[in-house]
Structures are given as C-alpha cells and as structure tokens.
Amino acid sequence: MKQVLTVFVVVAAACGGDDDGGGTLEDARPVIATYATNVHANYVDTLEGAIALQAAVETLIATPNETTLQAARTAWIAAREPYGLTESYRFYDGPIDNPTDGPEGQINAWPLDEVYIDYVVRDPAAGLVNDTSVTLTKDLLASRNEQGGEKNISTGYHAIEFLLWGQDLSPTGPGARPATDYATADNADRRKQYLALVTELLVDDLTTVRDAWVPNTGYAAELVAAMPAEAVRRMIQGMGALGGAELSGERMATALDNQDQEDEHSCFSDNTHRDLRANAIAVQNVYLGRYGATDGVGIEDLVKSRDPALATRLAAELAASVALIESIQAPFDQALLDDQEREKIEDAVSALQKQTDTIVEVATLLGITLNL
C-alpha cells in the first residue's frame, strides 16, 4: 500500500510587471465571453434539474409509496449531475459564494449531522422534523443552516438527500428510508413539510444564481466588461481551488485518511463517485471552453499562443484526472475500504495535485496571481 495522502493546499506563484504573454490579456475577451455563456447554460440546466426534483418531491408528498420515493431519489441524482459541473464557478466571490449573500452554503454544505434534521437509529425523536415546538418555514430552515456548528446543516442538496434516503446503514448500498416515513410514521406531515420547504428553497437559491448569469445583465455583464486579466484570474482561481484543496483534499484525501463514509460527499445516496467525476470535468470544461454541446475557445487557447507544450501538458493532466476518478469502483465508501481501490483513489488525488501545480504554472505564464 502507498502512504495515505493528506489534504493538499497549493501556495500560489505569481509573476508581475512585464507583459510576457500575460499583461492585460486583451486576446482573452472571446474566452471570457465563452465562459460567461457556458456558466449561464450550466446554471439553466441545474435549475431545470432542481425544478424536476421539486415536481418529484411534490408527487411523493401527495402519494407516498415506494414508487414515488424511488422516483424522487432518481430525480435527485439527475439534478446533481449539472450542479457538479458548476463548482468550478466558485472560489472567487462570484454570485454563488460572494461573502455578503452568496447562497452556496445553503445549496451544497456538507458533511451534515443527520440528527440535526430528523431521527437516527440512536435517537428516534431527533431533529427539526420531530421538534414540534418549532414552526417550519423556509426562513426558519435558512436561519438554522450551520447555526452552532458547520455540520448543523438544514438546507440544500444533502439535506434533501438525507430526507430521501435516510442514514446509510448498509455496508454495501445506500440508505433505505421507508416510504412510510411520509405516510404513517411519527411526524410524517412535518417530514413532508420539511422536504417541500427545503426543495423550494433550493429552487429559489439556484434561480438567484441563474439570474445573475443571464447574458448582458448582472454579474455576467460585469465579468465581460472587467479587465480581461481579472476575468481570467477568476476563471483560473475557480479551476485551481476546486481541483486542488477542495476535490483532491476535502472530498477525497480526507475520506481516504479517515476511511469514514461520513466524510464522503453524498454518503446517504452513495452518489459520491458521480460527484467526484463531475467536479473533475468541471475543471476541464473551463480550461477547454466546453459545456454540453458547446466547444468554444478556452484558457487552453490563451496558453497555446504563448507556450504550446504547457497547454498540451495541462490538457493531458486534466484528462488523466478524469480517467483516474472514473476508474474507482463505486460506491466510494466501499472503495475506501479496499486496498486496490484505495490505491486508485491515491493515484487520482496525486493527479489532481499535479494538475493544480500546472494550473499555477499557467497562471504565472499569464501574469496572474492566484489565492489557493
């Protein structure tokens, strides 16, 4: 076995002064325009996924049975796919995570303490669902999110995930919350109400982010009008922060070190392997100027015009990271306990760290300082 890898944090390199291929980056304007278009399209798809999830939740609430519960779970998994691709649009105080009112903490905070929301095996009366002294509203759920501790999570994808799957008590599969929790169980009506409210809040938050990226308005217009070097800095900052400390560290190395499913990203549904793949592709998409059917100009084109070998090297490293993550056997919590699969995880973490070093080289080439 290889030595277990620990959380990785990149210290940014910077260059300044002369325009050695960087400078004001006036040739980056088409790259920035492509990025803004792709971000908007990605958030449109993400919001549509959340709206489809909301419809499935409403059906579950109206007619709770195993079929409607499974349909809601399927809708949750589908909704996660486009969202995972958006996470490279974070880490530069943009619309989703600006320090004033960015909703990212309400959308995707994790890991959560199940007992904060609903019953667990050791405490059948736990959580806001079972606290009948509290009136459930969207404002209440938002105000309680991370109140008193970062694991006291009451909102977002993972709160919905727990409400759909329940605790993951299976050694080989996901959680198995019964549909009777929404029909005949104690506080079934409050559980329905909580699930409806938290899903509506997710749709509200994603609508806000989507609207900020509407072309020629709001943040999208601000980004396109910004100095090109600053806009490109934000793009590369998102790539480096997601692939580096966040994905290779918090989402993979921490779980690898602790061998604890509570540290995996989507532990209740066993969807973590899909989350990790989407995040790796998210970094790749920004570099290549891709999203969905769009294959436009990206940061790669800026690098090619200055250092073709570096451009090719980073493209290859990004592809290698995606392939290594795809090679890990699902579910991720079982891979953590298998020696062969742990080596694959270690290899993927190393690849992500290597690509982040190269992202810093790219930033330096373009005259950009990163904060990683």
Coordinates of N, CA and C in Angstrom, one line a residue, residues 208-365:
T208 N -31.7 32.4 -8.2 CA -30.9 33.6 -8.0 C -29.6 33.6 -8.7
V209 N -28.9 32.4 -8.6 CA -27.6 32.3 -9.2 C -27.8 32.3 -10.7
R210 N -28.8 31.6 -11.2 CA -29.0 31.5 -12.7 C -29.3 32.9 -13.2
D211 N -30.1 33.7 -12.5 CA -30.4 35.1 -13.0 C -29.2 36.0 -13.0
A212 N -28.3 35.8 -12.1 CA -27.0 36.6 -12.1 C -26.2 36.4 -13.3
W213 N -26.4 35.3 -14.0 CA -25.6 34.9 -15.1 C -26.3 35.1 -16.5
V214 N -27.5 35.7 -16.4 CA -28.2 36.0 -17.7 C -27.3 36.9 -18.6
P215 N -27.1 36.5 -19.8 CA -26.2 37.3 -20.7 C -26.6 38.8 -20.7
N216 N -25.6 39.6 -20.7 CA -25.7 41.1 -20.8 C -26.3 41.8 -19.6
T217 N -26.5 41.0 -18.5 CA -27.0 41.6 -17.3 C -26.2 41.2 -16.1
G218 N -26.4 41.8 -15.0 CA -25.9 41.4 -13.7 C -24.4 41.1 -13.7
Y219 N -24.1 40.0 -13.0 CA -22.7 39.6 -12.9 C -22.1 39.2 -14.2
A220 N -22.9 38.6 -15.1 CA -22.3 38.2 -16.4 C -21.8 39.4 -17.2
A221 N -22.6 40.5 -17.1 CA -22.2 41.7 -17.8 C -20.9 42.3 -17.1
E222 N -20.9 42.3 -15.8 CA -19.8 42.8 -15.1 C -18.5 42.0 -15.4
L223 N -18.6 40.7 -15.5 CA -17.4 39.9 -15.8 C -16.9 40.2 -17.2
V224 N -17.8 40.3 -18.2 CA -17.4 40.5 -19.6 C -16.8 41.9 -19.7
A225 N -17.3 42.9 -18.9 CA -16.8 44.2 -19.0 C -15.5 44.5 -18.2
A226 N -15.2 43.5 -17.3 CA -14.0 43.7 -16.5 C -12.7 43.7 -17.3
M227 N -11.6 44.1 -16.7 CA -10.3 43.9 -17.3 C -10.1 42.5 -17.6
P228 N -9.7 42.1 -18.8 CA -9.6 40.7 -19.1 C -8.7 39.9 -18.2
A229 N -7.6 40.5 -17.7 CA -6.7 39.8 -16.8 C -7.4 39.4 -15.5
E230 N -8.3 40.3 -15.0 CA -9.1 40.0 -13.8 C -10.1 38.9 -14.1
A231 N -10.8 39.0 -15.2 CA -11.8 37.9 -15.5 C -11.1 36.6 -15.6
V232 N -10.0 36.5 -16.3 CA -9.3 35.2 -16.5 C -8.8 34.8 -15.1
R233 N -8.3 35.7 -14.3 CA -7.9 35.3 -12.9 C -9.0 34.5 -12.2
R234 N -10.3 35.1 -12.3 CA -11.4 34.4 -11.6 C -11.6 33.0 -12.2
M235 N -11.5 32.9 -13.5 CA -11.7 31.6 -14.1 C -10.7 30.6 -13.6
I236 N -9.4 31.0 -13.6 CA -8.4 30.0 -13.2 C -8.4 29.8 -11.7
Q237 N -8.8 30.8 -10.9 CA -8.9 30.6 -9.5 C -9.9 29.5 -9.2
G238 N -11.1 29.5 -9.9 CA -12.1 28.5 -9.7 C -11.6 27.1 -10.1
M239 N -10.8 27.0 -11.2 CA -10.2 25.7 -11.6 C -9.3 25.2 -10.5
G240 N -8.4 26.1 -10.1 CA -7.3 25.6 -9.1 C -7.9 25.3 -7.8
A241 N -8.8 26.1 -7.3 CA -9.3 25.8 -5.9 C -10.2 24.6 -5.9
L242 N -11.0 24.4 -7.0 CA -11.8 23.2 -7.0 C -11.0 21.9 -7.1
G243 N -10.1 21.9 -8.1 CA -9.3 20.7 -8.3 C -8.3 20.4 -7.2
G244 N -7.8 21.5 -6.6 CA -6.8 21.3 -5.6 C -7.3 21.0 -4.2
A245 N -7.3 22.0 -3.3 CA -7.7 21.7 -1.9 C -9.1 21.1 -1.8
E246 N -10.0 21.5 -2.6 CA -11.4 21.1 -2.4 C -11.6 19.6 -2.9
L247 N -11.3 19.3 -4.1 CA -11.6 18.0 -4.7 C -10.5 17.0 -4.2
S248 N -9.3 17.3 -4.4 CA -8.2 16.3 -4.0 C -8.1 16.2 -2.5
G249 N -8.4 17.3 -1.8 CA -8.2 17.3 -0.4 C -9.5 17.0 0.4
E250 N -10.4 18.0 0.5 CA -11.6 17.8 1.3 C -12.5 16.6 0.9
R251 N -12.6 16.5 -0.4 CA -13.6 15.5 -0.9 C -13.0 14.1 -1.1
M252 N -11.6 14.0 -1.2 CA -11.0 12.7 -1.5 C -10.0 12.3 -0.4
A253 N -9.0 13.1 -0.2 CA -8.0 12.7 0.7 C -8.5 12.6 2.2
T254 N -9.4 13.5 2.6 CA -9.9 13.4 3.9 C -10.6 12.1 4.2
A255 N -11.5 11.7 3.2 CA -12.2 10.5 3.3 C -11.2 9.3 3.3
L256 N -10.2 9.4 2.5 CA -9.2 8.4 2.3 C -8.4 8.2 3.7
D257 N -8.1 9.3 4.3 CA -7.3 9.2 5.6 C -8.2 8.6 6.7
N258 N -9.5 9.1 6.7 CA -10.3 8.7 7.8 C -11.1 7.4 7.6
Q259 N -11.2 6.9 6.3 CA -11.9 5.7 5.9 C -13.3 5.7 6.6
D260 N -14.0 6.9 6.5 CA -15.3 7.1 7.1 C -16.2 7.6 6.1
Q261 N -17.3 6.9 5.9 CA -18.3 7.3 4.9 C -18.9 8.6 5.2
E262 N -18.9 9.0 6.5 CA -19.4 10.3 6.9 C -18.7 11.5 6.2
D263 N -17.4 11.2 5.7 CA -16.6 12.2 5.1 C -16.8 12.2 3.5
E264 N -17.6 11.3 3.0 CA -17.8 11.3 1.6 C -18.9 12.3 1.2
H265 N -18.9 12.8 0.0 CA -19.7 13.9 -0.4 C -21.2 13.6 -0.4
S266 N -21.6 12.5 -0.9 CA -23.0 12.1 -1.0 C -23.2 10.8 -0.3
C267 N -23.1 10.7 1.0 CA -23.0 9.5 1.7 C -24.3 8.7 1.8
F268 N -25.4 9.4 1.8 CA -26.7 8.8 2.0 C -27.1 8.0 0.8
S269 N -26.9 8.6 -0.4 CA -27.3 8.0 -1.7 C -26.2 7.2 -2.3
D270 N -25.0 7.2 -1.8 CA -23.9 6.5 -2.5 C -23.6 7.1 -3.9
N271 N -23.8 8.4 -4.0 CA -23.6 9.1 -5.3 C -22.3 9.8 -5.4
T272 N -21.4 9.5 -4.5 CA -20.2 10.3 -4.4 C -19.3 10.1 -5.6
H273 N -19.3 8.9 -6.2 CA -18.4 8.7 -7.4 C -18.8 9.6 -8.5
R274 N -20.1 9.9 -8.7 CA -20.6 10.8 -9.7 C -20.3 12.2 -9.4
D275 N -20.4 12.6 -8.1 CA -20.0 13.9 -7.7 C -18.5 14.2 -8.1
L276 N -17.6 13.3 -7.7 CA -16.2 13.5 -8.0 C -15.9 13.6 -9.5
R277 N -16.5 12.7 -10.3 CA -16.3 12.8 -11.7 C -16.8 14.1 -12.3
A278 N -18.0 14.6 -11.9 CA -18.5 15.9 -12.4 C -17.6 17.0 -12.0
N279 N -17.0 17.0 -10.8 CA -16.1 18.1 -10.4 C -14.8 18.1 -11.2
A280 N -14.3 16.9 -11.5 CA -13.1 16.9 -12.3 C -13.3 17.4 -13.7
I281 N -14.5 17.0 -14.3 CA -14.9 17.5 -15.6 C -15.1 19.0 -15.6
A282 N -15.6 19.5 -14.4 CA -15.9 20.9 -14.3 C -14.6 21.8 -14.5
V283 N -13.5 21.3 -13.9 CA -12.2 22.0 -14.1 C -11.8 21.9 -15.6
Q284 N -11.9 20.7 -16.1 CA -11.5 20.5 -17.5 C -12.4 21.4 -18.5
N285 N -13.7 21.5 -18.2 CA -14.5 22.3 -19.1 C -14.1 23.8 -19.1
V286 N -13.7 24.3 -18.0 CA -13.3 25.8 -18.0 C -12.0 25.9 -18.8
Y287 N -11.1 25.0 -18.7 CA -9.9 25.1 -19.4 C -10.1 25.0 -20.9
L288 N -11.0 24.1 -21.3 CA -11.2 23.8 -22.8 C -12.3 24.7 -23.4
G289 N -13.0 25.5 -22.6 CA -14.1 26.3 -23.1 C -15.3 25.5 -23.5
R290 N -15.5 24.4 -22.7 CA -16.6 23.5 -23.1 C -17.8 23.5 -22.1
Y291 N -18.9 23.2 -22.5 CA -20.1 22.8 -21.7 C -21.1 22.2 -22.6
G292 N -21.5 21.0 -22.3 CA -22.6 20.3 -23.1 C -22.1 20.2 -24.6
A293 N -23.0 20.7 -25.5 CA -22.6 20.7 -26.9 C -21.7 21.8 -27.3
T294 N -21.4 22.8 -26.4 CA -20.6 23.9 -26.8 C -19.1 23.5 -26.6
D295 N -18.3 23.8 -27.6 CA -16.9 23.6 -27.6 C -16.2 24.8 -28.2
G296 N -16.1 25.8 -27.3 CA -15.6 27.1 -27.8 C -14.1 27.4 -27.4
V297 N -13.8 28.6 -27.4 CA -12.4 29.0 -27.1 C -12.3 29.0 -25.5
G298 N -11.2 28.5 -25.0 CA -11.0 28.4 -23.6 C -9.6 28.9 -23.2
I299 N -9.3 28.7 -21.9 CA -8.0 29.2 -21.4 C -6.9 28.4 -22.2
E300 N -7.2 27.2 -22.6 CA -6.2 26.4 -23.4 C -5.7 27.2 -24.6
D301 N -6.6 28.0 -25.2 CA -6.2 28.7 -26.4 C -5.2 29.9 -26.1
L302 N -5.5 30.5 -24.9 CA -4.5 31.5 -24.5 C -3.2 31.0 -24.2
V303 N -3.1 29.8 -23.6 CA -1.8 29.2 -23.3 C -1.1 28.7 -24.5
K304 N -1.9 28.1 -25.5 CA -1.3 27.6 -26.7 C -0.5 28.7 -27.4
S305 N -1.1 29.9 -27.4 CA -0.4 31.0 -28.2 C 0.9 31.5 -27.5
R306 N 1.1 31.1 -26.3 CA 2.3 31.5 -25.5 C 3.2 30.4 -25.3
D307 N 2.7 29.2 -25.0 CA 3.5 28.0 -24.6 C 2.8 26.8 -25.0
P308 N 2.9 26.3 -26.2 CA 2.1 25.2 -26.7 C 2.3 23.9 -25.9
A309 N 3.6 23.7 -25.4 CA 3.9 22.5 -24.7 C 3.1 22.5 -23.3
L310 N 3.1 23.7 -22.7 CA 2.4 23.8 -21.4 C 0.9 23.6 -21.6
A311 N 0.4 24.1 -22.7 CA -1.1 23.9 -23.0 C -1.4 22.5 -23.1
T312 N -0.6 21.8 -23.9 CA -0.8 20.3 -24.1 C -0.7 19.5 -22.8
R313 N 0.3 19.9 -22.0 CA 0.6 19.2 -20.8 C -0.6 19.3 -19.8
L314 N -1.2 20.5 -19.7 CA -2.3 20.6 -18.7 C -3.5 19.9 -19.3
A315 N -3.8 20.0 -20.6 CA -4.9 19.2 -21.1 C -4.8 17.7 -20.9
A316 N -3.6 17.2 -21.0 CA -3.4 15.8 -20.7 C -3.6 15.5 -19.3
E317 N -3.1 16.3 -18.4 CA -3.3 16.1 -17.0 C -4.7 16.1 -16.5
L318 N -5.5 17.1 -17.1 CA -6.9 17.1 -16.7 C -7.6 15.9 -17.2
A319 N -7.3 15.4 -18.4 CA -7.9 14.2 -18.9 C -7.5 13.0 -18.0
A320 N -6.3 13.0 -17.6 CA -5.8 11.8 -16.7 C -6.6 11.8 -15.4
S321 N -6.8 13.0 -14.8 CA -7.5 13.1 -13.6 C -8.9 12.5 -13.7
V322 N -9.6 12.9 -14.8 CA -11.0 12.4 -15.0 C -11.0 10.9 -15.1
A323 N -10.0 10.4 -15.9 CA -10.0 9.0 -16.2 C -9.7 8.2 -14.9
L324 N -8.8 8.7 -14.1 CA -8.5 8.0 -12.8 C -9.6 8.0 -11.9
I325 N -10.4 9.1 -11.8 CA -11.6 9.1 -10.9 C -12.6 8.1 -11.5
E326 N -12.8 8.1 -12.8 CA -13.7 7.1 -13.4 C -13.3 5.7 -13.1
S327 N -12.1 5.4 -12.9 CA -11.6 4.0 -12.7 C -11.9 3.5 -11.3
I328 N -12.3 4.4 -10.4 CA -12.5 4.0 -9.0 C -13.9 3.2 -9.0
Q329 N -13.9 2.1 -8.4 CA -15.1 1.3 -8.3 C -16.1 1.9 -7.3
A330 N -17.3 2.1 -7.8 CA -18.4 2.6 -7.0 C -19.0 1.4 -6.1
P331 N -19.6 1.7 -5.0 CA -19.7 3.0 -4.3 C -18.4 3.4 -3.7
F332 N -18.2 4.7 -3.5 CA -16.9 5.3 -3.0 C -16.7 4.8 -1.6
D333 N -17.7 4.7 -0.7 CA -17.5 4.3 0.6 C -16.9 2.9 0.7
Q334 N -17.2 2.0 -0.2 CA -16.6 0.7 -0.3 C -15.2 0.7 -0.8
A335 N -15.0 1.6 -1.8 CA -13.6 1.8 -2.3 C -12.6 2.2 -1.3
L336 N -13.1 3.0 -0.3 CA -12.2 3.4 0.8 C -11.7 2.3 1.6
L337 N -12.4 1.1 1.6 CA -12.0 0.0 2.5 C -11.3 -1.1 1.7
D338 N -11.1 -0.9 0.4 CA -10.4 -1.9 -0.4 C -9.1 -1.5 -0.8
D339 N -8.0 -2.3 -0.6 CA -6.7 -1.9 -0.8 C -6.4 -1.5 -2.3
Q340 N -6.9 -2.2 -3.2 CA -6.7 -1.9 -4.6 C -7.4 -0.6 -5.0
E341 N -8.6 -0.4 -4.5 CA -9.4 0.8 -4.8 C -8.8 2.0 -4.1
R342 N -8.3 1.8 -2.9 CA -7.6 2.9 -2.2 C -6.4 3.4 -3.0
E343 N -5.7 2.5 -3.6 CA -4.5 2.9 -4.5 C -5.0 3.8 -5.6
K344 N -6.2 3.4 -6.2 CA -6.7 4.2 -7.3 C -7.1 5.6 -6.8
I345 N -7.7 5.7 -5.6 CA -8.0 7.0 -5.0 C -6.8 7.8 -4.8
E346 N -5.7 7.2 -4.3 CA -4.5 7.9 -4.1 C -3.9 8.4 -5.4
D347 N -4.0 7.5 -6.4 CA -3.5 8.0 -7.7 C -4.2 9.2 -8.3
A348 N -5.6 9.1 -8.0 CA -6.4 10.3 -8.5 C -6.1 11.5 -7.7
V349 N -5.9 11.4 -6.4 CA -5.5 12.6 -5.6 C -4.2 13.1 -6.1
S350 N -3.2 12.3 -6.3 CA -1.9 12.7 -6.8 C -2.0 13.4 -8.2
A351 N -2.9 12.9 -9.1 CA -3.1 13.5 -10.4 C -3.7 14.9 -10.2
L352 N -4.7 15.0 -9.3 CA -5.3 16.3 -9.1 C -4.3 17.3 -8.5
Q353 N -3.4 16.9 -7.7 CA -2.4 17.8 -7.1 C -1.4 18.2 -8.2
K354 N -1.1 17.3 -9.1 CA -0.2 17.6 -10.2 C -0.8 18.6 -11.1
Q355 N -2.1 18.4 -11.5 CA -2.7 19.3 -12.4 C -2.8 20.7 -11.8
T356 N -3.0 20.8 -10.4 CA -3.1 22.1 -9.8 C -1.8 22.8 -9.8
D357 N -0.7 22.1 -9.7 CA 0.7 22.7 -9.8 C 0.8 23.3 -11.2
T358 N 0.3 22.6 -12.2 CA 0.4 23.1 -13.6 C -0.5 24.2 -13.8
I359 N -1.7 24.2 -13.2 CA -2.6 25.4 -13.3 C -1.9 26.6 -12.7
V360 N -1.1 26.5 -11.7 CA -0.3 27.6 -11.1 C 0.7 28.1 -12.2
E361 N 1.3 27.1 -12.9 CA 2.2 27.5 -13.9 C 1.5 28.3 -15.0
V362 N 0.3 27.9 -15.4 CA -0.4 28.6 -16.4 C -0.7 30.0 -15.9
A363 N -1.2 30.2 -14.7 CA -1.4 31.5 -14.1 C -0.2 32.4 -14.2
T364 N 0.9 31.8 -13.8 CA 2.2 32.5 -13.8 C 2.5 33.0 -15.3
L365 N 2.3 32.1 -16.2 CA 2.6 32.4 -17.6 C 1.7 33.6 -18.1

